[in-house]
mmCIF file of C-alpha atoms and ligand atoms in Angstrom:
data_model
loop_
_atom_site.group_PDB
_atom_site.id
_atom_site.type_symbol
_atom_site.label_atom_id
_atom_site.label_comp_id
_atom_site.label_asym_id
_atom_site.label_seq_id
_atom_site.Cartn_x
_atom_site.Cartn_y
_atom_site.Cartn_z
ATOM 1 C CA MET Q 1 32.109 61.750 -42.932
ATOM 2 C CA SER Q 2 28.531 62.303 -41.805
ATOM 3 C CA ILE Q 3 26.108 64.965 -42.933
ATOM 4 C CA ASN Q 4 24.364 67.675 -40.943
ATOM 5 C CA LEU Q 5 20.989 69.321 -41.010
ATOM 6 C CA ASP Q 6 20.619 73.051 -40.345
ATOM 7 C CA VAL Q 7 17.306 74.864 -40.343
ATOM 8 C CA TYR Q 8 16.531 78.410 -41.398
ATOM 9 C CA VAL Q 9 13.226 79.839 -40.192
ATOM 10 C CA SER Q 10 11.751 82.911 -41.819
ATOM 11 C CA PRO Q 11 9.397 84.718 -39.404
ATOM 12 C CA TYR Q 12 5.683 85.508 -39.689
ATOM 13 C CA LYS Q 13 4.981 87.940 -42.538
ATOM 14 C CA PRO Q 14 2.317 90.682 -42.237
ATOM 15 C CA ILE Q 15 -0.439 90.433 -44.874
ATOM 16 C CA ALA Q 16 -3.667 92.311 -45.540
ATOM 17 C CA ALA Q 17 -6.611 90.473 -43.955
ATOM 18 C CA SER Q 18 -9.475 89.554 -46.283
ATOM 19 C CA ILE Q 19 -11.592 87.414 -43.951
ATOM 20 C CA PRO Q 20 -14.687 89.404 -42.874
ATOM 21 C CA PHE Q 21 -14.889 88.051 -39.300
ATOM 22 C CA TRP Q 22 -11.160 88.581 -38.558
ATOM 23 C CA ASP Q 23 -10.671 91.256 -35.851
ATOM 24 C CA SER Q 24 -9.308 94.053 -38.031
ATOM 25 C CA SER Q 25 -7.523 95.685 -35.068
ATOM 26 C CA LYS Q 26 -5.084 92.730 -35.205
ATOM 27 C CA GLN Q 27 -2.350 92.323 -37.827
ATOM 28 C CA ALA Q 28 -2.958 89.272 -40.005
ATOM 29 C CA THR Q 29 0.162 87.271 -40.827
ATOM 30 C CA PHE Q 30 1.356 84.491 -43.108
ATOM 31 C CA PRO Q 31 2.882 81.434 -41.377
ATOM 32 C CA ALA Q 32 6.561 81.352 -40.457
ATOM 33 C CA SER Q 33 8.317 79.069 -42.947
ATOM 34 C CA SER Q 34 11.418 76.899 -42.831
ATOM 35 C CA ALA Q 35 14.113 75.856 -45.278
ATOM 36 C CA SER Q 36 16.284 72.855 -44.404
ATOM 37 C CA LEU Q 37 19.936 72.610 -45.430
ATOM 38 C CA PHE Q 38 21.705 69.260 -45.527
ATOM 39 C CA THR Q 39 25.468 69.751 -45.583
ATOM 40 C CA GLY Q 40 28.414 67.442 -46.135
ATOM 41 C CA GLU Q 41 32.084 68.304 -46.052
ATOM 42 C CA ASN Q 42 31.904 70.456 -49.184
ATOM 43 C CA GLU Q 43 28.406 70.308 -50.640
ATOM 44 C CA ALA Q 44 24.904 71.265 -49.563
ATOM 45 C CA VAL Q 45 21.320 70.405 -50.535
ATOM 46 C CA LEU Q 46 18.504 72.832 -49.722
ATOM 47 C CA ILE Q 47 14.908 71.766 -49.112
ATOM 48 C CA ASP Q 48 12.373 74.438 -50.123
ATOM 49 C CA ALA Q 49 13.024 78.007 -51.223
ATOM 50 C CA LEU Q 50 10.644 80.323 -49.299
ATOM 51 C CA LEU Q 51 8.487 82.980 -50.959
ATOM 52 C CA THR Q 52 9.544 86.632 -50.951
ATOM 53 C CA THR Q 53 12.690 88.073 -52.475
ATOM 54 C CA ALA Q 54 13.656 89.597 -49.126
ATOM 55 C CA GLU Q 55 13.417 86.376 -47.139
ATOM 56 C CA ALA Q 56 15.114 84.355 -49.909
ATOM 57 C CA SER Q 57 18.001 86.901 -49.894
ATOM 58 C CA ARG Q 58 18.401 86.443 -46.153
ATOM 59 C CA LEU Q 59 18.354 82.663 -46.675
ATOM 60 C CA CYS Q 60 21.123 83.039 -49.309
ATOM 61 C CA GLU Q 61 23.319 84.967 -46.858
ATOM 62 C CA TRP Q 62 22.775 82.239 -44.284
ATOM 63 C CA ILE Q 63 23.705 79.535 -46.819
ATOM 64 C CA ARG Q 64 26.770 81.483 -47.985
ATOM 65 C CA ALA Q 65 28.046 81.646 -44.408
ATOM 66 C CA LYS Q 66 28.175 77.823 -44.366
ATOM 67 C CA ASN Q 67 30.873 77.885 -47.090
ATOM 68 C CA LYS Q 68 29.479 74.911 -49.022
ATOM 69 C CA GLU Q 69 28.712 74.372 -52.672
ATOM 70 C CA LEU Q 70 24.915 74.365 -53.047
ATOM 71 C CA THR Q 71 24.274 71.609 -55.613
ATOM 72 C CA THR Q 72 20.517 71.079 -55.400
ATOM 73 C CA ILE Q 73 17.343 72.743 -54.213
ATOM 74 C CA TYR Q 74 14.475 70.303 -53.750
ATOM 75 C CA ILE Q 75 10.876 71.617 -53.604
ATOM 76 C CA THR Q 76 8.480 69.538 -51.469
ATOM 77 C CA HIS Q 77 5.171 70.539 -53.119
ATOM 78 C CA GLY Q 78 3.604 72.924 -55.573
ATOM 79 C CA HIS Q 79 2.776 75.882 -53.365
ATOM 80 C CA GLY Q 80 4.335 79.263 -54.097
ATOM 81 C CA ASP Q 81 5.444 79.829 -50.497
ATOM 82 C CA HIS Q 82 7.904 76.957 -51.036
ATOM 83 C CA PHE Q 83 9.408 77.901 -54.400
ATOM 84 C CA PHE Q 84 8.799 81.525 -55.449
ATOM 85 C CA GLY Q 85 12.126 82.328 -53.728
ATOM 86 C CA LEU Q 86 13.948 80.168 -56.306
ATOM 87 C CA ASN Q 87 14.743 83.123 -58.607
ATOM 88 C CA THR Q 88 16.723 84.804 -55.828
ATOM 89 C CA ILE Q 89 18.468 81.611 -54.751
ATOM 90 C CA LEU Q 90 19.435 80.596 -58.298
ATOM 91 C CA ASP Q 91 20.773 84.120 -58.906
ATOM 92 C CA ALA Q 92 23.004 83.712 -55.871
ATOM 93 C CA PHE Q 93 23.925 80.083 -56.616
ATOM 94 C CA PRO Q 94 23.778 79.739 -60.428
ATOM 95 C CA ASP Q 95 25.344 76.253 -60.430
ATOM 96 C CA ALA Q 96 22.578 74.785 -58.246
ATOM 97 C CA LYS Q 97 19.733 72.790 -59.799
ATOM 98 C CA ALA Q 98 16.127 73.305 -58.660
ATOM 99 C CA VAL Q 99 14.172 70.059 -58.772
ATOM 100 C CA THR Q 100 11.078 68.285 -57.559
ATOM 101 C CA LEU Q 101 9.436 64.953 -58.353
ATOM 102 C CA SER Q 102 7.951 64.753 -61.845
ATOM 103 C CA GLU Q 103 4.398 64.400 -60.479
ATOM 104 C CA ILE Q 104 4.774 67.682 -58.559
ATOM 105 C CA VAL Q 105 6.032 69.761 -61.519
ATOM 106 C CA PRO Q 106 2.528 70.339 -63.032
ATOM 107 C CA PHE Q 107 1.289 71.721 -59.710
ATOM 108 C CA CYS Q 108 4.208 74.159 -59.578
ATOM 109 C CA GLU Q 109 3.351 75.199 -63.143
ATOM 110 C CA GLN Q 110 -0.244 75.810 -62.093
ATOM 111 C CA GLN Q 111 0.998 78.112 -59.280
ATOM 112 C CA VAL Q 112 2.612 80.424 -61.829
ATOM 113 C CA SER Q 113 -0.583 80.783 -63.887
ATOM 114 C CA ALA Q 114 -1.934 84.330 -64.096
ATOM 115 C CA ALA Q 115 -4.843 83.489 -61.779
ATOM 116 C CA ALA Q 116 -2.689 81.894 -59.080
ATOM 117 C CA LEU Q 117 -0.070 84.659 -59.257
ATOM 118 C CA ALA Q 118 -2.820 87.273 -58.872
ATOM 119 C CA GLN Q 119 -3.860 85.605 -55.619
ATOM 120 C CA TRP Q 120 -0.299 85.541 -54.279
ATOM 121 C CA ASN Q 121 0.183 89.161 -55.354
ATOM 122 C CA ALA Q 122 -2.877 90.206 -53.363
ATOM 123 C CA SER Q 123 -1.052 89.104 -50.201
ATOM 124 C CA PHE Q 124 2.529 89.944 -51.245
ATOM 125 C CA PRO Q 125 2.403 92.767 -53.823
ATOM 126 C CA ASN Q 126 5.799 93.328 -55.524
ATOM 127 C CA GLN Q 127 7.473 91.104 -52.963
ATOM 128 C CA PHE Q 128 8.438 88.138 -55.147
ATOM 129 C CA ALA Q 129 9.681 87.433 -58.677
ATOM 130 C CA GLU Q 130 7.373 88.498 -61.507
ATOM 131 C CA HIS Q 131 7.977 85.175 -63.280
ATOM 132 C CA PRO Q 132 8.774 82.570 -60.630
ATOM 133 C CA ILE Q 133 11.048 79.748 -61.785
ATOM 134 C CA VAL Q 134 9.446 76.305 -61.729
ATOM 135 C CA PRO Q 135 11.631 73.403 -60.529
ATOM 136 C CA GLU Q 136 12.514 70.670 -63.043
ATOM 137 C CA ALA Q 137 11.648 66.995 -62.697
ATOM 138 C CA MET Q 138 14.523 65.329 -60.839
ATOM 139 C CA GLN Q 139 16.484 62.478 -62.402
ATOM 140 C CA GLY Q 140 16.634 59.350 -60.259
ATOM 141 C CA ALA Q 141 14.892 58.582 -56.992
ATOM 142 C CA ALA Q 142 17.289 60.295 -54.585
ATOM 143 C CA ILE Q 143 19.710 63.215 -54.356
ATOM 144 C CA ASP Q 144 23.300 62.283 -53.579
ATOM 145 C CA LEU Q 145 25.106 64.323 -50.947
ATOM 146 C CA GLU Q 146 28.684 63.038 -50.826
ATOM 147 C CA GLY Q 147 27.507 59.426 -50.741
ATOM 148 C CA HIS Q 148 24.538 60.076 -48.444
ATOM 149 C CA GLU Q 149 21.033 59.699 -49.773
ATOM 150 C CA ILE Q 150 18.553 62.579 -49.555
ATOM 151 C CA ARG Q 151 15.356 60.846 -50.646
ATOM 152 C CA PRO Q 152 12.018 62.464 -51.485
ATOM 153 C CA ILE Q 153 8.991 60.380 -50.490
ATOM 154 C CA VAL Q 154 5.534 61.068 -51.889
ATOM 155 C CA VAL Q 155 3.035 61.022 -49.032
ATOM 156 C CA GLY Q 156 -0.119 62.118 -50.872
ATOM 157 C CA GLN Q 157 -2.230 64.728 -49.140
ATOM 158 C CA SER Q 158 -1.083 67.523 -46.832
ATOM 159 C CA ASP Q 159 -2.279 71.105 -47.320
ATOM 160 C CA THR Q 160 -2.203 70.103 -50.986
ATOM 161 C CA ALA Q 161 -1.686 66.937 -53.048
ATOM 162 C CA PRO Q 162 0.649 65.531 -54.141
ATOM 163 C CA SER Q 163 2.984 66.401 -51.282
ATOM 164 C CA SER Q 164 6.373 64.989 -50.461
ATOM 165 C CA VAL Q 165 8.754 64.866 -47.531
ATOM 166 C CA VAL Q 166 12.514 64.342 -47.646
ATOM 167 C CA HIS Q 167 14.249 61.568 -45.729
ATOM 168 C CA ALA Q 168 17.947 61.530 -44.853
ATOM 169 C CA ARG Q 169 18.199 58.015 -43.481
ATOM 170 C CA ASP Q 170 21.841 58.283 -42.415
ATOM 171 C CA ILE Q 171 20.983 60.937 -39.828
ATOM 172 C CA ASP Q 172 17.339 59.906 -39.203
ATOM 173 C CA ALA Q 173 16.090 63.285 -40.302
ATOM 174 C CA VAL Q 174 12.951 64.265 -42.196
ATOM 175 C CA ALA Q 175 12.235 67.619 -43.828
ATOM 176 C CA GLY Q 176 8.492 67.419 -43.564
ATOM 177 C CA GLY Q 177 7.180 69.939 -46.100
ATOM 178 C CA ASP Q 178 3.631 70.914 -45.155
ATOM 179 C CA VAL Q 179 2.662 67.504 -43.788
ATOM 180 C CA ALA Q 180 3.647 68.168 -40.177
ATOM 181 C CA TYR Q 181 3.162 71.595 -38.591
ATOM 182 C CA ASN Q 182 5.058 72.637 -35.478
ATOM 183 C CA GLY Q 183 3.675 75.141 -32.963
ATOM 184 C CA ILE Q 184 1.553 76.816 -35.612
ATOM 185 C CA HIS Q 185 -1.991 76.487 -36.999
ATOM 186 C CA CYS Q 186 -2.316 73.939 -39.870
ATOM 187 C CA TRP Q 187 -3.368 75.235 -43.284
ATOM 188 C CA LEU Q 188 -6.677 73.356 -43.635
ATOM 189 C CA ALA Q 189 -8.340 75.796 -46.026
ATOM 190 C CA PHE Q 190 -8.083 73.473 -49.042
ATOM 191 C CA THR Q 191 -9.408 70.328 -47.314
ATOM 192 C CA ASP Q 192 -12.633 68.419 -46.829
ATOM 193 C CA HIS Q 193 -13.287 65.436 -44.563
ATOM 194 C CA GLU Q 194 -11.788 62.943 -47.026
ATOM 195 C CA LYS Q 195 -8.643 65.029 -47.538
ATOM 196 C CA ARG Q 196 -8.216 65.429 -43.794
ATOM 197 C CA GLU Q 197 -8.341 61.621 -43.443
ATOM 198 C CA LYS Q 198 -5.700 61.309 -46.169
ATOM 199 C CA TRP Q 199 -3.567 63.935 -44.445
ATOM 200 C CA LEU Q 200 -3.634 61.796 -41.272
ATOM 201 C CA ALA Q 201 -2.407 58.847 -43.357
ATOM 202 C CA ALA Q 202 0.471 60.994 -44.664
ATOM 203 C CA LEU Q 203 1.522 61.683 -41.063
ATOM 204 C CA ASP Q 204 1.654 57.910 -40.504
ATOM 205 C CA ILE Q 205 4.148 57.614 -43.370
ATOM 206 C CA ILE Q 206 6.492 60.080 -41.634
ATOM 207 C CA ASP Q 207 5.959 58.189 -38.373
ATOM 208 C CA SER Q 208 6.966 54.907 -40.062
ATOM 209 C CA LEU Q 209 10.368 56.434 -40.926
ATOM 210 C CA LYS Q 210 11.005 56.822 -37.157
ATOM 211 C CA PRO Q 211 12.918 60.101 -37.521
ATOM 212 C CA LYS Q 212 14.877 61.674 -34.673
ATOM 213 C CA LEU Q 213 14.605 65.089 -36.312
ATOM 214 C CA LEU Q 214 11.512 66.423 -38.055
ATOM 215 C CA VAL Q 215 11.539 69.870 -39.606
ATOM 216 C CA ALA Q 216 8.061 71.190 -40.341
ATOM 217 C CA GLY Q 217 7.769 73.436 -43.381
ATOM 218 C CA HIS Q 218 5.743 75.812 -41.239
ATOM 219 C CA LYS Q 219 6.872 76.101 -37.650
ATOM 220 C CA ASP Q 220 6.939 78.647 -34.915
ATOM 221 C CA PRO Q 221 10.458 80.141 -34.913
ATOM 222 C CA ASN Q 222 10.933 78.904 -31.332
ATOM 223 C CA ALA Q 223 9.635 75.384 -31.928
ATOM 224 C CA ARG Q 224 12.105 72.479 -31.637
ATOM 225 C CA ASP Q 225 12.721 69.863 -34.322
ATOM 226 C CA ASP Q 226 14.027 67.074 -32.085
ATOM 227 C CA ASP Q 227 10.763 65.621 -30.782
ATOM 228 C CA PRO Q 228 9.073 64.241 -33.919
ATOM 229 C CA GLN Q 229 6.517 62.203 -31.977
ATOM 230 C CA SER Q 230 5.133 65.306 -30.286
ATOM 231 C CA ILE Q 231 5.072 67.193 -33.592
ATOM 232 C CA LEU Q 232 3.225 64.351 -35.350
ATOM 233 C CA ASN Q 233 0.756 63.855 -32.511
ATOM 234 C CA ALA Q 234 0.018 67.569 -32.201
ATOM 235 C CA THR Q 235 -0.640 67.770 -35.959
ATOM 236 C CA ARG Q 236 -2.942 64.715 -35.772
ATOM 237 C CA THR Q 237 -4.852 66.205 -32.837
ATOM 238 C CA TYR Q 238 -5.261 69.522 -34.623
ATOM 239 C CA ILE Q 239 -6.601 67.924 -37.821
ATOM 240 C CA ARG Q 240 -9.018 65.659 -35.888
ATOM 241 C CA ASP Q 241 -10.216 68.555 -33.724
ATOM 242 C CA PHE Q 242 -10.800 70.667 -36.812
ATOM 243 C CA ASP Q 243 -12.672 67.881 -38.587
ATOM 244 C CA LYS Q 244 -14.945 67.375 -35.557
ATOM 245 C CA ALA Q 245 -15.475 71.113 -35.108
ATOM 246 C CA VAL Q 246 -16.448 71.451 -38.791
ATOM 247 C CA SER Q 247 -19.171 68.853 -38.368
ATOM 248 C CA GLU Q 248 -20.438 70.405 -35.133
ATOM 249 C CA SER Q 249 -20.287 74.121 -35.979
ATOM 250 C CA ALA Q 250 -23.072 76.179 -37.522
ATOM 251 C CA THR Q 251 -20.916 79.180 -38.497
ATOM 252 C CA PRO Q 252 -17.235 79.883 -39.305
ATOM 253 C CA GLN Q 253 -17.026 81.983 -36.123
ATOM 254 C CA GLU Q 254 -18.245 79.037 -34.042
ATOM 255 C CA LEU Q 255 -15.608 76.810 -35.682
ATOM 256 C CA VAL Q 256 -12.913 79.383 -34.868
ATOM 257 C CA ASP Q 257 -14.129 79.702 -31.267
ATOM 258 C CA THR Q 258 -14.123 75.922 -30.751
ATOM 259 C CA MET Q 259 -10.620 75.530 -32.191
ATOM 260 C CA MET Q 260 -9.202 78.502 -30.268
ATOM 261 C CA ARG Q 261 -10.426 77.022 -26.977
ATOM 262 C CA SER Q 262 -7.937 74.134 -27.353
ATOM 263 C CA HIS Q 263 -5.292 75.629 -29.702
ATOM 264 C CA ARG Q 264 -4.941 79.217 -28.531
ATOM 265 C CA GLU Q 265 -1.179 78.873 -27.953
ATOM 266 C CA LEU Q 266 -0.348 78.169 -31.613
ATOM 267 C CA GLY Q 267 1.312 80.666 -33.935
ATOM 268 C CA ASN Q 268 -0.374 82.434 -36.873
ATOM 269 C CA PRO Q 269 -4.039 82.376 -35.836
ATOM 270 C CA TYR Q 270 -5.043 84.021 -39.140
ATOM 271 C CA THR Q 271 -4.527 80.590 -40.763
ATOM 272 C CA LEU Q 272 -7.498 79.290 -38.758
ATOM 273 C CA TRP Q 273 -9.730 82.189 -39.817
ATOM 274 C CA VAL Q 274 -8.854 81.511 -43.481
ATOM 275 C CA ALA Q 275 -9.617 77.807 -43.043
ATOM 276 C CA ALA Q 276 -12.920 78.453 -41.248
ATOM 277 C CA ASP Q 277 -14.055 80.756 -44.051
ATOM 278 C CA ALA Q 278 -12.924 78.310 -46.752
ATOM 279 C CA VAL Q 279 -14.836 75.325 -45.316
ATOM 280 C CA LYS Q 280 -18.081 77.187 -44.572
ATOM 281 C CA ASP Q 281 -20.050 74.989 -47.010
ATOM 282 C CA GLN Q 282 -19.011 71.903 -45.015
ATOM 283 C CA LEU Q 283 -20.242 73.122 -41.611
ATOM 284 C CA GLY Q 284 -22.680 71.037 -39.575
ATOM 285 C CA ARG Q 285 -22.956 68.414 -42.277
ATOM 286 C CA ARG Q 286 -21.834 65.220 -40.693
ATOM 287 C CA THR Q 287 -23.166 63.574 -37.556
ATOM 288 C CA VAL Q 288 -20.270 62.438 -35.419
ATOM 289 C CA SER Q 289 -20.822 59.296 -33.407
ATOM 290 C CA ALA Q 290 -18.941 59.160 -30.111
HETATM 291 ZN ZN1 ZN Y 301 3.377 76.101 -47.176
#
């Protein structure tokens, strides 16, 4: 008996814009997010838990319709948009265990500090659990799904570090956390040149697994998961273009303009405005040769 991978995508969420050079006549949004469900004959393993109570409730209904026993929820990295939905999911599936790798647990704990929660609440007031549940350190190196291995792999840097992806070798599938982005702007706000180089190396780790399916943690709802090479290459191009534009731009607006010339078709443009504002101290610093 083989296993399957189903993907739930929660759409773009409206948020209040706080970036001064964002065109305030346009609605700012938070990236569309995915949750991946590996299913066997009877059991299921969920990768990532979304953010708001409303979207996590919709995810629970979707899982319930599969008629499987949810045994495990694995969290790919310590960002609230991937695990604040756990309270809702564990309410609905009290026998499931929420886990992550032991090295990721402290970063989840940091996300539920008063300061970090205040930041999340500024964007999503009263929209997620007051005291988000933090996943526990998982026992063993892989999650068993009816004899099939669901294996987390630490890849280092993505939009945060440490980040992991999840590999289901038996079906050549990877749930890519926030390492690969699909049809949507990459969250580069927390990076500098060195981190962007490390992020590129993390993409190479996914590439080395040679997946046939790659589910990006943030993807346009219409983007396909069955062309991993295109997803990886598009993410590489975006990160390299951003890195070059940072070194060649004098202002955040110039960085945005340069990036939008070649990446206008991507979803959630507000991500780029946030990144451009966040890296403003890095602008024009490095001379790029060739
Ligand atoms: Zn994320």
